[in-house]
Coordinates of C-alpha atoms and ligand atoms in Angstrom, one line a residue:
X822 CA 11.2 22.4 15.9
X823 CA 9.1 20.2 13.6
X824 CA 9.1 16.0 14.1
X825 CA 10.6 14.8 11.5
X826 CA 10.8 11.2 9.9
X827 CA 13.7 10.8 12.5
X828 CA 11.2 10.1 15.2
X829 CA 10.7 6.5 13.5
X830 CA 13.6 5.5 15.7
X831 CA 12.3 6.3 18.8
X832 CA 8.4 4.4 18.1
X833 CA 8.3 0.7 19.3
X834 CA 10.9 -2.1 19.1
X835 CA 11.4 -1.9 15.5
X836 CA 11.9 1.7 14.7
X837 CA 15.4 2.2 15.2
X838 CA 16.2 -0.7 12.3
X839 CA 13.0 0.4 10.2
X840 CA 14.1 4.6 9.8
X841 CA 17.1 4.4 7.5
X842 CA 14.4 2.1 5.2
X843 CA 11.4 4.6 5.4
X844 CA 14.0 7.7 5.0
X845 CA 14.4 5.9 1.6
X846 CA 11.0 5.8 1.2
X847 CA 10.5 9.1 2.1
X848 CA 13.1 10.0 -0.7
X849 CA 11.2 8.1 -3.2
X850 CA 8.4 9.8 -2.4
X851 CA 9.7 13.1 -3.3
X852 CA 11.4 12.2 -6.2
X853 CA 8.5 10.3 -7.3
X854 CA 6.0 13.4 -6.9
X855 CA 8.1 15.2 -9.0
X856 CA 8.3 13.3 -11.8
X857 CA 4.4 12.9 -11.7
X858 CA 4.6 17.1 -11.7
X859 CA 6.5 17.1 -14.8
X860 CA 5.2 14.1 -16.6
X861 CA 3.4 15.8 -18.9
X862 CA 6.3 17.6 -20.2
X863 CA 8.7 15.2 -20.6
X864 CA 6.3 13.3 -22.5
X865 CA 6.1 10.4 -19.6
X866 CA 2.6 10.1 -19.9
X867 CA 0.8 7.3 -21.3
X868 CA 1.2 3.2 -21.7
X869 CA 5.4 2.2 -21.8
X870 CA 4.2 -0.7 -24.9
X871 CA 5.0 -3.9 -22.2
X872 CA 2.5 -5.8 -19.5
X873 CA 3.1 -6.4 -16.2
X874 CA 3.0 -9.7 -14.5
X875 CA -0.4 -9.4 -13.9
X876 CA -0.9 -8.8 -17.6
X877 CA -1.7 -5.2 -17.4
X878 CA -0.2 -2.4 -19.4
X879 CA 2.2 -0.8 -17.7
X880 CA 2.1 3.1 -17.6
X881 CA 5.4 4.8 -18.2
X882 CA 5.4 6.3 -15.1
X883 CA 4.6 3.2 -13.3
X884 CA 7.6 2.2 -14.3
X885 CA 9.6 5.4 -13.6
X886 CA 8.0 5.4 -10.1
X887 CA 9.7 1.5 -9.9
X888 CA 13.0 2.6 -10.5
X889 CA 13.3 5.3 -8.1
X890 CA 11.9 2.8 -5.2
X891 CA 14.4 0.3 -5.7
X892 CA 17.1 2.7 -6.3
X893 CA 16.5 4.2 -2.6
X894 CA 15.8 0.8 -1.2
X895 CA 19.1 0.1 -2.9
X896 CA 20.8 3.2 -1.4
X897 CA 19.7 2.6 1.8
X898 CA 22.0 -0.8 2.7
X899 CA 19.7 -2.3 4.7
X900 CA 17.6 -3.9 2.2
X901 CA 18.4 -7.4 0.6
X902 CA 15.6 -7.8 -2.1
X903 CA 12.1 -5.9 -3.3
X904 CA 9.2 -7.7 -4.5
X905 CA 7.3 -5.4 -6.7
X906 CA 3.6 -5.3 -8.7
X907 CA 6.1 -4.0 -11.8
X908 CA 8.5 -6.9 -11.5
X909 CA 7.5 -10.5 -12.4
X910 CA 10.5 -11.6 -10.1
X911 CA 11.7 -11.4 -6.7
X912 CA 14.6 -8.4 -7.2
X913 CA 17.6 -9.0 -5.2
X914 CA 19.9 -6.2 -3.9
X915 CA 23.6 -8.0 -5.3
X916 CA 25.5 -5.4 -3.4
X917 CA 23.6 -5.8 -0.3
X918 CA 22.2 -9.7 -0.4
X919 CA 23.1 -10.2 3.0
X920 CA 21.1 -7.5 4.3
X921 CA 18.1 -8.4 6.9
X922 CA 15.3 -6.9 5.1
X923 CA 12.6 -7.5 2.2
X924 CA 10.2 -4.5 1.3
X925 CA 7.5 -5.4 -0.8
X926 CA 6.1 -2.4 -3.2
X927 CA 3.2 -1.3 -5.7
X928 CA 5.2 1.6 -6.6
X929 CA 2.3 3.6 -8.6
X930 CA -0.7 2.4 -7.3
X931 CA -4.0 3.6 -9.1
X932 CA -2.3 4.6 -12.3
X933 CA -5.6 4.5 -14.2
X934 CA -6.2 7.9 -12.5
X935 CA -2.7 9.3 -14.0
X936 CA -4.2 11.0 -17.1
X937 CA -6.6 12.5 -15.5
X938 CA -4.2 14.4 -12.6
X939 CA -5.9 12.1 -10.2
X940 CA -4.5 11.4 -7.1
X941 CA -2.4 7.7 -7.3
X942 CA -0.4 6.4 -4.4
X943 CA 3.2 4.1 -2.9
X944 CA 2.4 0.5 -1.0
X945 CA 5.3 -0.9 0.8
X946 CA 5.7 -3.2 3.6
X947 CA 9.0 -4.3 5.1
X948 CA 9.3 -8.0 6.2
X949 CA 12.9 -9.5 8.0
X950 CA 14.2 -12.6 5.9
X951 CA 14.1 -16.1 6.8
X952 CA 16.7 -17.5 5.0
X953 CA 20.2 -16.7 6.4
X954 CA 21.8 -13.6 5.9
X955 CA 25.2 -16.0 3.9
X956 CA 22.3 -17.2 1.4
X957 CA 21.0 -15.5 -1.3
X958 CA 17.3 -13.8 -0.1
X959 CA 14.7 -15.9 -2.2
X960 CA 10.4 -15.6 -2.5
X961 CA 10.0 -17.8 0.4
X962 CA 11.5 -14.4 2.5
X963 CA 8.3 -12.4 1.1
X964 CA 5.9 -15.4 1.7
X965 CA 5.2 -14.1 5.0
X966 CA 1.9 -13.8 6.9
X967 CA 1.3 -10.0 7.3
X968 CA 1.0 -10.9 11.5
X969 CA 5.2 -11.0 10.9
X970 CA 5.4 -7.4 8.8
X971 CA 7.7 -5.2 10.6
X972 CA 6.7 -1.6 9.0
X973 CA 4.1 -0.6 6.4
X974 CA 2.7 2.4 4.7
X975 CA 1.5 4.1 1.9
X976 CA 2.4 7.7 -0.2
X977 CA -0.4 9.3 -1.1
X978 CA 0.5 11.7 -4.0
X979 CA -2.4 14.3 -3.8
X980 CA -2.5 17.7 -3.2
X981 CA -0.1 17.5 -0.4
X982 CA 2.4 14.7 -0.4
X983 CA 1.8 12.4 2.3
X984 CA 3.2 9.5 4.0
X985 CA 1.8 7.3 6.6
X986 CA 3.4 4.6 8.0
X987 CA 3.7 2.2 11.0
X988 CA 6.3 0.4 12.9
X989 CA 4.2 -1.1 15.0
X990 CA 3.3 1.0 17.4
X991 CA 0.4 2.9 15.9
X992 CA 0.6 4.4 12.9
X993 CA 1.7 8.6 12.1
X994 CA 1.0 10.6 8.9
X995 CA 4.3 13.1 7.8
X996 CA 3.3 15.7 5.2
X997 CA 6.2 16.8 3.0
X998 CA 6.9 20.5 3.8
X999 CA 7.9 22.5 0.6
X1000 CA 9.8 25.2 2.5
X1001 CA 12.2 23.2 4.0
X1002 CA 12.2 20.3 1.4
X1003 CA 11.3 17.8 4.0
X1004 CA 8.4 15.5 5.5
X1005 CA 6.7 16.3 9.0
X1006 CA 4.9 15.1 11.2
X1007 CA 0.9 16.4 11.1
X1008 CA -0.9 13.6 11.7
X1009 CA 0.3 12.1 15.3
X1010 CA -1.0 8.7 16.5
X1011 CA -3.9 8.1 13.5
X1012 CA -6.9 6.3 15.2
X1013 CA -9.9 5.3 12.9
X1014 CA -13.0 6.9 14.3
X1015 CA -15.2 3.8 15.4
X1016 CA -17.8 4.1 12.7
X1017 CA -19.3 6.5 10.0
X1018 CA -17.3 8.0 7.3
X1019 CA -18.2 6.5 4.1
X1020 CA -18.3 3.1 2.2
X1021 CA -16.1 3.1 -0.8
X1022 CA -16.2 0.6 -3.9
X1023 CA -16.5 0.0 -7.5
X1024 CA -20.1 -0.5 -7.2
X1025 CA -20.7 -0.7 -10.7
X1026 CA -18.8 -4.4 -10.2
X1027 CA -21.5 -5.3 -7.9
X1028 CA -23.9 -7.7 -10.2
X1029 CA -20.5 -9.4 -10.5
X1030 CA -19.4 -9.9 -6.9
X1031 CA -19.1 -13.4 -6.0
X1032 CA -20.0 -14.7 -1.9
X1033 CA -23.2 -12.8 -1.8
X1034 CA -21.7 -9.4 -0.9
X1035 CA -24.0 -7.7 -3.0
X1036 CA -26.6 -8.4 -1.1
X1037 CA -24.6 -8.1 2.0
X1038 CA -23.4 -4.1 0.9
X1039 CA -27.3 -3.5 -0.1
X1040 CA -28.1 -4.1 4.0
X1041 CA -25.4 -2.7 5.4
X1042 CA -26.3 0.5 3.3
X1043 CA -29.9 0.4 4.7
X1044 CA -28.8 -0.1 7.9
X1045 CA -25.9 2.2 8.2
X1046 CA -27.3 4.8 5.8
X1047 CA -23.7 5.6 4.7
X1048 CA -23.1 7.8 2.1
X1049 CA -20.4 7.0 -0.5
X1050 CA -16.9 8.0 -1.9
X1051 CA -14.8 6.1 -4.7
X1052 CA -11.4 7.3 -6.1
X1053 CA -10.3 4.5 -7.5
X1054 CA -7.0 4.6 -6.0
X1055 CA -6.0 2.5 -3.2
X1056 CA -4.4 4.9 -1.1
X1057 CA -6.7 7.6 -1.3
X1058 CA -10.0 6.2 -0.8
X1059 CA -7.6 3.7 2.6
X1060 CA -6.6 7.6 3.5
X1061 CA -10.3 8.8 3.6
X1062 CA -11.3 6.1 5.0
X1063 CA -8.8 5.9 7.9
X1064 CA -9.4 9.6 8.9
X1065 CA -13.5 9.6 8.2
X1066 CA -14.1 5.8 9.1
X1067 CA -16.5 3.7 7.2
X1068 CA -15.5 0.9 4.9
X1069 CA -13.4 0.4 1.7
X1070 CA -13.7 -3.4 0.0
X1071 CA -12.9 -5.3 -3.4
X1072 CA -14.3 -8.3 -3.3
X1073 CA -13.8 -11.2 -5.3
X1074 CA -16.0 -11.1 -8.9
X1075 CA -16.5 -13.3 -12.0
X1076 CA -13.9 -11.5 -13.4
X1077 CA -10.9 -11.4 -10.7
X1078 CA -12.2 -14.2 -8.8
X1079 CA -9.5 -14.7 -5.6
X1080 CA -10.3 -10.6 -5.8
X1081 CA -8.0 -7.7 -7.5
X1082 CA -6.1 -6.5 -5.3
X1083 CA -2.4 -7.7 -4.3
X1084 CA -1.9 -9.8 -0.9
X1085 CA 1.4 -8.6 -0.8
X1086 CA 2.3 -5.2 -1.4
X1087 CA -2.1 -4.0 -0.9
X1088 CA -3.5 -5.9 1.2
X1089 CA -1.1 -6.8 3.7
X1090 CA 0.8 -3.2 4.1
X1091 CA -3.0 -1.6 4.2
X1092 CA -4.3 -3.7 6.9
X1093 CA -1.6 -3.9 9.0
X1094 CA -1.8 0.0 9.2
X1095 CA -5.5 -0.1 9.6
X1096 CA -5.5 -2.7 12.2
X1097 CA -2.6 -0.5 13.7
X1098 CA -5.1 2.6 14.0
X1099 CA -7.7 0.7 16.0
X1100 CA -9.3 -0.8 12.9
X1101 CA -10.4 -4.4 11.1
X1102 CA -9.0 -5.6 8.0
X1103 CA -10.7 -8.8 6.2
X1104 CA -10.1 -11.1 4.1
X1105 CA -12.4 -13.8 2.9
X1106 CA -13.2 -15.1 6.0
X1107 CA -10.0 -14.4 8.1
X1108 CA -8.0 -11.1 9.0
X1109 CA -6.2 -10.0 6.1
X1110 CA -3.1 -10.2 8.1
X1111 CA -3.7 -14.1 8.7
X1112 CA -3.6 -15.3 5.2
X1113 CA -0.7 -17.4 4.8
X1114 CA 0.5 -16.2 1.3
X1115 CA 1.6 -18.7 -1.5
X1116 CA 2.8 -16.3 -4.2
X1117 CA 4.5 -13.2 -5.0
X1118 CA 1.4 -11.7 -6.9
X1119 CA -1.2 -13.6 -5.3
X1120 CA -5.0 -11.6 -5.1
X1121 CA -7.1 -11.5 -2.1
X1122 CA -10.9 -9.7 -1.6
X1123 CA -10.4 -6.6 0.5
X1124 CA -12.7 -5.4 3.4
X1125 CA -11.0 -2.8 5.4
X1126 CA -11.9 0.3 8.0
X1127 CA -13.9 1.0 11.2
X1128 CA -14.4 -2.4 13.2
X1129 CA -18.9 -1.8 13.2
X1130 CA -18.3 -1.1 9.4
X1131 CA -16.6 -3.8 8.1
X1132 CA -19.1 -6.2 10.7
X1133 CA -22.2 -4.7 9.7
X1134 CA -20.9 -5.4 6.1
X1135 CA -19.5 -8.9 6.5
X1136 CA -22.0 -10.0 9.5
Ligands
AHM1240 P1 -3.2 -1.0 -9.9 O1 -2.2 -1.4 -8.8 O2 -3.0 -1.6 -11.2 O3 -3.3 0.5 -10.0 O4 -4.6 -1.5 -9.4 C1 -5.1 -1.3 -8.1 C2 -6.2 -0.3 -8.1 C3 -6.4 0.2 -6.7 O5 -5.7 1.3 -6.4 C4 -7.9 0.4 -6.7 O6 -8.4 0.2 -5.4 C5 -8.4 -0.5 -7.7 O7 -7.3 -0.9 -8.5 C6 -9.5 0.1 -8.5 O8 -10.0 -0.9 -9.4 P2 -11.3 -0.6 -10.3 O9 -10.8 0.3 -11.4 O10 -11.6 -2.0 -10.8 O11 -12.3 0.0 -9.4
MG1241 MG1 -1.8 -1.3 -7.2

């Protein structure tokens, strides 16, 4: 008999309360994959005509992909409020306010590779409120050092659907499994390899960067002699990363200057699963899972992978 997402239950002190939530996850994730199958029939390609919070042009299927994840957050009963990159607000769960749980979500991540069939990703992270369960949930609940994040993961939406995720207690990949319409697990107890692999970034940005990381990436790559990989997607180049080793980062730049990516529902849910798997995950100048976090959409620079990596880069 295959492992199946059931198993959650049985890994670490928190898996029993965290399976019904990553079951719902898991659903999304289906339902999600097929919509980005059929897009290009139904006509779901393209820009939906509003902005984000961040100010970016939402992609129609970014915000499909939203309402399916909170639907099955919703469905699950165990979730009192999502805090997602499509929503400017904190999303509270009426039917379920007093419920103990916050997920936090970037439901389409890398949705500038959409048009071109490339592969794009789910980042969620589950956090247990603060406030008490008679009170409405609120953005202090999400405001939460990622040290106190009870599960995270990511979908990665490529040629095989996959999701990885962690408890807690190491981190497992489950591939969805077409024949029997459900996710398994193939990739048992993930551990980074301790260096090599690849280093991934927008290295175009690099005459940009700000706290001398150019220079820093120029030695690492003459020391290391690492060869490179970018998709441009989150979750895929964390996925290659995490099974080849090496380094992924987005720092800071003129441009984005606290960095691009999401503390929240990126950075936090990526490096607690890295750090899970035996790896490092920095911020600038602390663990990524130390920064205290003061907004919903805050932006922190990104240096994640294999410990000797991410030191010979930041050293
Ligand atoms: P998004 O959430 O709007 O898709 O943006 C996040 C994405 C990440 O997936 C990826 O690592 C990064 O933005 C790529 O940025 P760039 O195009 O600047 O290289
Ligand atoms: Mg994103």
């Amino acid at each position: 008999m295959p492992t199946t997402l059931n198993n959650i239950a049985k890994q670490g002190a928190n898996g029993a309360a965290m399976m019904p939530i990553i079951q719902g996850v898991g659903r999304a994730a289906i339902e999600i994959a097929a919509v980005l199958r059929g897009a290009v029939f139904r006509g779901a390609l393209g820009e939906a005509g509003g902005e984000n919070v961040q100010g970016e042009q939402q992609q129609k299927l970014d915000v499909l992909s939203d309402e399916i994840f909170l639907e099955e957050m919703r469905s699950t009963g165990f979730v009192c409020a999502v805090g997602s990159e499509e929503q400017e607000e904190l999303l509270v769960i009426d039917e379920y306010a007093h419920a103990d749980y916050l997920v936090l979500v970037d439901p389409l991540d890398g949705s500038s590779n959409l048009d071109v069939d490339g592969p794009v990703g789910t980042i969620f992270s589950v956090v247990k409120r603060e406030t008490p369960n008679d009170q409405q949930p609120d953005v202090s609940d999400t405001l939460q050092a990622g040290r106190n994040v009870v599960a995270a993961g990511y979908v990665l939406y490529g040629p095989a659907l996959m999701l990885v995720c962690s408890v807690g207690a190491g981190v497992n990949g489950y591939t969805f499994n077409p024949n029997d319409a459900r996710f398994e697990l193939s990739h048992p107890d993930m551990r980074i390899p301790e260096t090599g692999g690849y280093y991934s970034v927008n290295e175009s940005n690099k005459d940009k960067w700000l706290d001398g990381m150019g220079d820093n990436l120029d030695r690492m790559k003459a020391e290391t002699g690492l060869g490179m990989r970018y998709v441009g997607a989150m979750v895929a180049d964390m996925h290659r990363t995490l099974l080849k080793g090496g380094v992924f980062l987005y720092p800071a730049d003129q441009k984005n200057v606290t960095g691009k990516l999401r503390l929240l529902y990126e950075a936090i849910p990526m490096g607690f699963v890295m750090e899970q798997a035996g790896g490092k995950a920095m911020s600038a100048g602390q663990p990524v899972l130390d920064v205290e976090p003061e907004a919903l959409h805050q932006r922190v620079p990104v240096y994640l992978g294999s410990a000797t990596n991410v030191d010979a880069l930041l050293g």
